PDB file of C-alpha atoms in Angstrom:
ATOM      1  CA  MET F   1    -156.943 160.180 160.197  1.00  0.00           C
ATOM      2  CA  ALA F   2    -157.552 163.636 159.498  1.00  0.00           C
ATOM      3  CA  GLN F   3    -155.510 165.087 162.105  1.00  0.00           C
ATOM      4  CA  LYS F   4    -152.889 162.749 161.249  1.00  0.00           C
ATOM      5  CA  GLN F   5    -153.186 163.621 157.904  1.00  0.00           C
ATOM      6  CA  TYR F   6    -152.353 167.035 159.089  1.00  0.00           C
ATOM      7  CA  SER F   7    -149.662 167.311 160.949  1.00  0.00           C
ATOM      8  CA  PHE F   8    -148.018 165.209 157.995  1.00  0.00           C
ATOM      9  CA  ASP F   9    -148.810 168.024 155.720  1.00  0.00           C
ATOM     10  CA  PHE F  10    -147.282 170.375 158.769  1.00  0.00           C
ATOM     11  CA  VAL F  11    -144.106 168.607 158.802  1.00  0.00           C
ATOM     12  CA  LEU F  12    -143.412 167.919 155.051  1.00  0.00           C
ATOM     13  CA  ASN F  13    -144.203 171.778 154.879  1.00  0.00           C
ATOM     14  CA  ALA F  14    -142.279 172.411 157.531  1.00  0.00           C
ATOM     15  CA  VAL F  15    -138.811 170.165 156.536  1.00  0.00           C
ATOM     16  CA  LEU F  16    -139.559 171.717 152.852  1.00  0.00           C
ATOM     17  CA  ASN F  17    -140.293 175.349 153.613  1.00  0.00           C
ATOM     18  CA  GLY F  18    -137.885 175.265 157.028  1.00  0.00           C
ATOM     19  CA  GLY F  19    -134.604 175.534 155.513  1.00  0.00           C
ATOM     20  CA  PHE F  20    -134.049 172.418 153.403  1.00  0.00           C
ATOM     21  CA  SER F  21    -135.176 173.529 150.688  1.00  0.00           C
ATOM     22  CA  GLY F  22    -132.329 176.158 150.844  1.00  0.00           C
ATOM     23  CA  THR F  23    -129.268 174.345 152.238  1.00  0.00           C
ATOM     24  CA  PHE F  24    -130.170 172.041 149.424  1.00  0.00           C
ATOM     25  CA  THR F  25    -130.202 174.043 146.863  1.00  0.00           C
ATOM     26  CA  LYS F  26    -127.021 175.860 147.911  1.00  0.00           C
ATOM     27  CA  ALA F  27    -125.376 172.678 148.450  1.00  0.00           C
ATOM     28  CA  GLN F  28    -126.535 172.111 144.279  1.00  0.00           C
ATOM     29  CA  GLN F  29    -125.285 175.330 143.710  1.00  0.00           C
ATOM     30  CA  GLU F  30    -121.995 174.637 144.539  1.00  0.00           C
ATOM     31  CA  PHE F  31    -121.489 171.175 143.284  1.00  0.00           C
ATOM     32  CA  ILE F  32    -122.411 172.923 139.754  1.00  0.00           C
ATOM     33  CA  ARG F  33    -120.060 175.714 140.510  1.00  0.00           C
ATOM     34  CA  LEU F  34    -117.059 173.178 141.126  1.00  0.00           C
ATOM     35  CA  GLY F  35    -118.239 171.216 138.145  1.00  0.00           C
ATOM     36  CA  ASN F  36    -117.557 174.455 136.524  1.00  0.00           C
ATOM     37  CA  GLU F  37    -114.708 175.146 138.295  1.00  0.00           C
ATOM     38  CA  ILE F  38    -112.651 172.038 137.510  1.00  0.00           C
ATOM     39  CA  LYS F  39    -113.938 172.166 133.571  1.00  0.00           C
ATOM     40  CA  ASN F  40    -112.279 175.853 133.061  1.00  0.00           C
ATOM     41  CA  LEU F  41    -109.145 174.130 134.187  1.00  0.00           C
ATOM     42  CA  GLU F  42    -109.251 171.377 132.744  1.00  0.00           C
ATOM     43  CA  ALA F  43    -109.239 173.166 129.892  1.00  0.00           C
ATOM     44  CA  ILE F  44    -107.051 175.782 131.131  1.00  0.00           C
ATOM     45  CA  GLN F  45    -105.001 172.467 130.692  1.00  0.00           C
ATOM     46  CA  ARG F  46    -105.925 171.314 127.553  1.00  0.00           C
ATOM     47  CA  ASP F  47    -104.428 174.853 126.564  1.00  0.00           C
ATOM     48  CA  VAL F  48    -100.818 174.599 128.310  1.00  0.00           C
ATOM     49  CA  ALA F  49    -101.418 170.626 126.132  1.00  0.00           C
ATOM     50  CA  ALA F  50    -101.568 172.605 122.956  1.00  0.00           C
ATOM     51  CA  TYR F  51     -99.358 174.715 123.362  1.00  0.00           C
ATOM     52  CA  GLN F  52     -96.509 172.812 124.199  1.00  0.00           C
ATOM     53  CA  LYS F  53     -96.807 170.735 121.816  1.00  0.00           C
ATOM     54  CA  GLN F  54     -97.100 173.270 118.613  1.00  0.00           C
ATOM     55  CA  ALA F  55     -94.179 175.049 120.365  1.00  0.00           C
ATOM     56  CA  ALA F  56     -92.823 171.673 119.409  1.00  0.00           C
ATOM     57  CA  ALA F  57     -94.052 171.671 115.742  1.00  0.00           C
ATOM     58  CA  VAL F  58     -92.295 175.677 115.355  1.00  0.00           C
ATOM     59  CA  GLN F  59     -88.887 174.051 116.560  1.00  0.00           C
ATOM     60  CA  ASN F  60     -89.075 171.416 113.945  1.00  0.00           C
ATOM     61  CA  THR F  61     -90.284 173.059 111.304  1.00  0.00           C
ATOM     62  CA  SER F  62     -87.859 175.278 112.037  1.00  0.00           C
ATOM     63  CA  GLY F  63     -85.260 173.308 111.748  1.00  0.00           C
ATOM     64  CA  LYS F  64     -86.962 171.005 108.665  1.00  0.00           C
ATOM     65  CA  LEU F  65     -86.492 175.091 107.095  1.00  0.00           C
ATOM     66  CA  GLU F  66     -83.155 175.987 108.112  1.00  0.00           C
ATOM     67  CA  ASN F  67     -82.118 172.019 106.573  1.00  0.00           C
ATOM     68  CA  LEU F  68     -84.110 173.316 103.507  1.00  0.00           C
ATOM     69  CA  ARG F  69     -82.291 176.667 103.073  1.00  0.00           C
ATOM     70  CA  ARG F  70     -78.626 174.610 103.487  1.00  0.00           C
ATOM     71  CA  GLN F  71     -79.875 172.801 100.613  1.00  0.00           C
ATOM     72  CA  TYR F  72     -80.817 175.650  98.540  1.00  0.00           C
ATOM     73  CA  GLU F  73     -77.725 177.370  99.077  1.00  0.00           C
ATOM     74  CA  LEU F  74     -75.165 173.867  98.064  1.00  0.00           C
ATOM     75  CA  VAL F  75     -77.664 173.369  94.919  1.00  0.00           C
ATOM     76  CA  ASN F  76     -76.516 177.171  93.718  1.00  0.00           C
ATOM     77  CA  ARG F  77     -73.329 176.789  94.194  1.00  0.00           C
ATOM     78  CA  GLN F  78     -72.975 173.488  92.988  1.00  0.00           C
ATOM     79  CA  ILE F  79     -74.777 175.131  89.570  1.00  0.00           C
ATOM     80  CA  SER F  80     -72.347 177.903  90.082  1.00  0.00           C
ATOM     81  CA  GLU F  81     -69.386 175.641  90.167  1.00  0.00           C
ATOM     82  CA  THR F  82     -70.723 173.570  87.457  1.00  0.00           C
ATOM     83  CA  LYS F  83     -69.561 174.024  83.603  1.00  0.00           C
ATOM     84  CA  GLY F  84     -71.578 171.997  82.184  1.00  0.00           C
ATOM     85  CA  SER F  85     -75.801 170.956  82.001  1.00  0.00           C
ATOM     86  CA  THR F  86     -77.106 172.586  84.749  1.00  0.00           C
ATOM     87  CA  ALA F  87     -80.516 171.373  83.849  1.00  0.00           C
ATOM     88  CA  ALA F  88     -81.053 169.056  86.459  1.00  0.00           C
ATOM     89  CA  LEU F  89     -80.063 170.815  89.011  1.00  0.00           C
ATOM     90  CA  GLU F  90     -82.210 173.842  88.125  1.00  0.00           C
ATOM     91  CA  ARG F  91     -84.916 171.503  88.932  1.00  0.00           C
ATOM     92  CA  GLU F  92     -83.799 170.397  92.072  1.00  0.00           C
ATOM     93  CA  LYS F  93     -83.179 174.327  92.720  1.00  0.00           C
ATOM     94  CA  LEU F  94     -87.105 174.803  91.620  1.00  0.00           C
ATOM     95  CA  LYS F  95     -88.142 172.346  93.927  1.00  0.00           C
ATOM     96  CA  LEU F  96     -86.126 173.576  96.957  1.00  0.00           C
ATOM     97  CA  GLU F  97     -87.739 176.900  96.392  1.00  0.00           C
ATOM     98  CA  GLN F  98     -91.125 175.193  95.943  1.00  0.00           C
ATOM     99  CA  ARG F  99     -90.367 172.874  99.528  1.00  0.00           C
ATOM    100  CA  ILE F 100     -89.473 176.288 101.104  1.00  0.00           C
ATOM    101  CA  ALA F 101     -92.053 178.315 100.275  1.00  0.00           C
ATOM    102  CA  ASN F 102     -94.388 175.422 101.803  1.00  0.00           C
ATOM    103  CA  THR F 103     -92.053 174.837 104.615  1.00  0.00           C
ATOM    104  CA  GLU F 104     -92.833 179.227 105.620  1.00  0.00           C
ATOM    105  CA  ALA F 105     -95.688 179.217 104.586  1.00  0.00           C
ATOM    106  CA  ALA F 106     -96.962 175.596 107.656  1.00  0.00           C
ATOM    107  CA  LEU F 107     -94.306 177.756 109.385  1.00  0.00           C
ATOM    108  CA  GLU F 108     -96.445 180.936 109.150  1.00  0.00           C
ATOM    109  CA  LYS F 109     -99.730 179.089 110.125  1.00  0.00           C
ATOM    110  CA  GLN F 110     -98.009 177.113 113.045  1.00  0.00           C
ATOM    111  CA  ARG F 111     -97.178 180.280 114.936  1.00  0.00           C
ATOM    112  CA  ALA F 112    -100.522 181.942 114.400  1.00  0.00           C
ATOM    113  CA  LYS F 113    -101.735 178.749 115.763  1.00  0.00           C
ATOM    114  CA  LEU F 114     -99.093 179.204 119.124  1.00  0.00           C
ATOM    115  CA  ASP F 115     -99.945 182.988 119.571  1.00  0.00           C
ATOM    116  CA  SER F 116    -103.340 182.320 119.729  1.00  0.00           C
ATOM    117  CA  THR F 117    -102.544 179.319 122.775  1.00  0.00           C
ATOM    118  CA  ARG F 118    -100.705 181.827 123.939  1.00  0.00           C
ATOM    119  CA  ASP F 119    -103.049 184.750 124.206  1.00  0.00           C
ATOM    120  CA  ARG F 120    -106.018 182.272 125.930  1.00  0.00           C
ATOM    121  CA  LEU F 121    -103.394 180.892 128.091  1.00  0.00           C
ATOM    122  CA  ASP F 122    -102.272 185.124 129.207  1.00  0.00           C
ATOM    123  CA  ALA F 123    -106.316 185.831 129.570  1.00  0.00           C
ATOM    124  CA  ALA F 124    -106.599 182.963 131.709  1.00  0.00           C
ATOM    125  CA  GLY F 125    -103.093 184.837 133.254  1.00  0.00           C
ATOM    126  CA  VAL F 126    -100.849 181.386 132.849  1.00  0.00           C
ATOM    127  CA  SER F 127     -97.220 182.034 131.932  1.00  0.00           C
ATOM    128  CA  THR F 128     -95.504 180.175 129.376  1.00  0.00           C
ATOM    129  CA  ASP F 129     -92.556 180.364 130.969  1.00  0.00           C
ATOM    130  CA  ASN F 130     -92.665 177.713 132.873  1.00  0.00           C
ATOM    131  CA  LEU F 131     -95.316 174.913 131.955  1.00  0.00           C
ATOM    132  CA  SER F 132     -94.765 171.907 133.454  1.00  0.00           C
ATOM    133  CA  ALA F 133     -94.762 173.513 137.192  1.00  0.00           C
ATOM    134  CA  LYS F 134     -98.014 174.750 135.554  1.00  0.00           C
ATOM    135  CA  ASP F 135     -99.598 172.156 134.793  1.00  0.00           C
ATOM    136  CA  ALA F 136     -98.244 170.017 137.631  1.00  0.00           C
ATOM    137  CA  GLU F 137    -100.276 172.450 139.844  1.00  0.00           C
ATOM    138  CA  LEU F 138    -103.870 172.439 137.481  1.00  0.00           C
ATOM    139  CA  THR F 139    -103.496 168.607 137.974  1.00  0.00           C
ATOM    140  CA  GLU F 140    -103.449 168.669 141.800  1.00  0.00           C
ATOM    141  CA  ARG F 141    -106.078 171.647 141.726  1.00  0.00           C
ATOM    142  CA  ILE F 142    -108.397 169.678 139.455  1.00  0.00           C
ATOM    143  CA  ARG F 143    -107.992 166.962 142.075  1.00  0.00           C
ATOM    144  CA  GLU F 144    -108.760 169.195 145.534  1.00  0.00           C
ATOM    145  CA  LEU F 145    -111.733 170.440 143.657  1.00  0.00           C
ATOM    146  CA  SER F 146    -112.988 167.112 142.376  1.00  0.00           C
ATOM    147  CA  GLU F 147    -112.714 166.061 145.831  1.00  0.00           C
ATOM    148  CA  GLU F 148    -114.492 168.575 147.158  1.00  0.00           C
ATOM    149  CA  GLN F 149    -117.357 168.453 145.106  1.00  0.00           C
ATOM    150  CA  LYS F 150    -117.288 165.129 145.337  1.00  0.00           C
ATOM    151  CA  LYS F 151    -118.031 166.268 149.565  1.00  0.00           C
ATOM    152  CA  ALA F 152    -120.517 168.231 148.699  1.00  0.00           C
ATOM    153  CA  ALA F 153    -122.869 165.615 147.015  1.00  0.00           C
ATOM    154  CA  GLU F 154    -121.902 163.644 149.900  1.00  0.00           C
ATOM    155  CA  GLY F 155    -123.115 166.763 152.492  1.00  0.00           C
ATOM    156  CA  ALA F 156    -126.094 166.868 149.724  1.00  0.00           C
ATOM    157  CA  GLY F 157    -127.366 162.962 149.687  1.00  0.00           C
ATOM    158  CA  GLU F 158    -126.993 163.097 153.418  1.00  0.00           C
ATOM    159  CA  PHE F 159    -128.927 166.525 154.113  1.00  0.00           C
ATOM    160  CA  GLN F 160    -131.857 164.662 151.335  1.00  0.00           C
ATOM    161  CA  ASN F 161    -131.187 161.681 153.774  1.00  0.00           C
ATOM    162  CA  ALA F 162    -132.163 163.696 156.204  1.00  0.00           C
ATOM    163  CA  GLY F 163    -135.661 164.722 155.420  1.00  0.00           C
ATOM    164  CA  VAL F 164    -136.352 161.734 153.693  1.00  0.00           C
ATOM    165  CA  GLN F 165    -136.209 160.225 157.856  1.00  0.00           C
ATOM    166  CA  ALA F 166    -137.920 163.077 159.493  1.00  0.00           C
ATOM    167  CA  ILE F 167    -140.988 162.931 156.319  1.00  0.00           C
ATOM    168  CA  GLU F 168    -140.641 159.326 157.891  1.00  0.00           C
ATOM    169  CA  ALA F 169    -140.436 159.861 160.971  1.00  0.00           C
ATOM    170  CA  VAL F 170    -144.039 161.391 161.560  1.00  0.00           C
TER     171      VAL F 170
END
C-alpha cells in the first residue's frame, strides 16, 4: 500500500512539475492574451461606430445652422423692407439669434467630441478615410481571434484531461 501511494505521489509530481503546469500556464496566458486583443479591437470598433455617428451629427447640425442663418437673413431683409411696425419681426430676429448661438455652441461641442474620437482612432493606427472598410476588417479580425481563443481553450482542456487520465492510470 505504501509503495502504491509513493508511486502515485511520484507520478503526480512528475505530471504536475514535469511540464504540465508550464504548458497549462502558457495555454492560459495565450487565452488571456487573445481575450485582451479582442477587447482592444472591440474598443476600436466602438470608436469607429462613434466617429461615424458623431460625423453625421456634425453634418446635420451644420445643415441646421446654415438653415437658421438663411432664415435670419430673410428676417433682416423683411425688417429693412417693411415700412410699418417691425416688432414681430424683431422678436423673430432675436429668437433666431438665440437659436443660432445655441446651435453654434452645440456644433462646437460635437466637433470637439469628433476630434477626440479621431485622436483615439489615430492613436490606434486607424485612418478615418475609409471607416466602413476598417470596420469590416476589425469584425473579421475579432472573429479570427475568437476562433483562436476557442481553440486555445479546447487545447488547454484536452491537455488537462490528458493529465487527469495519466494520474488516474496510476
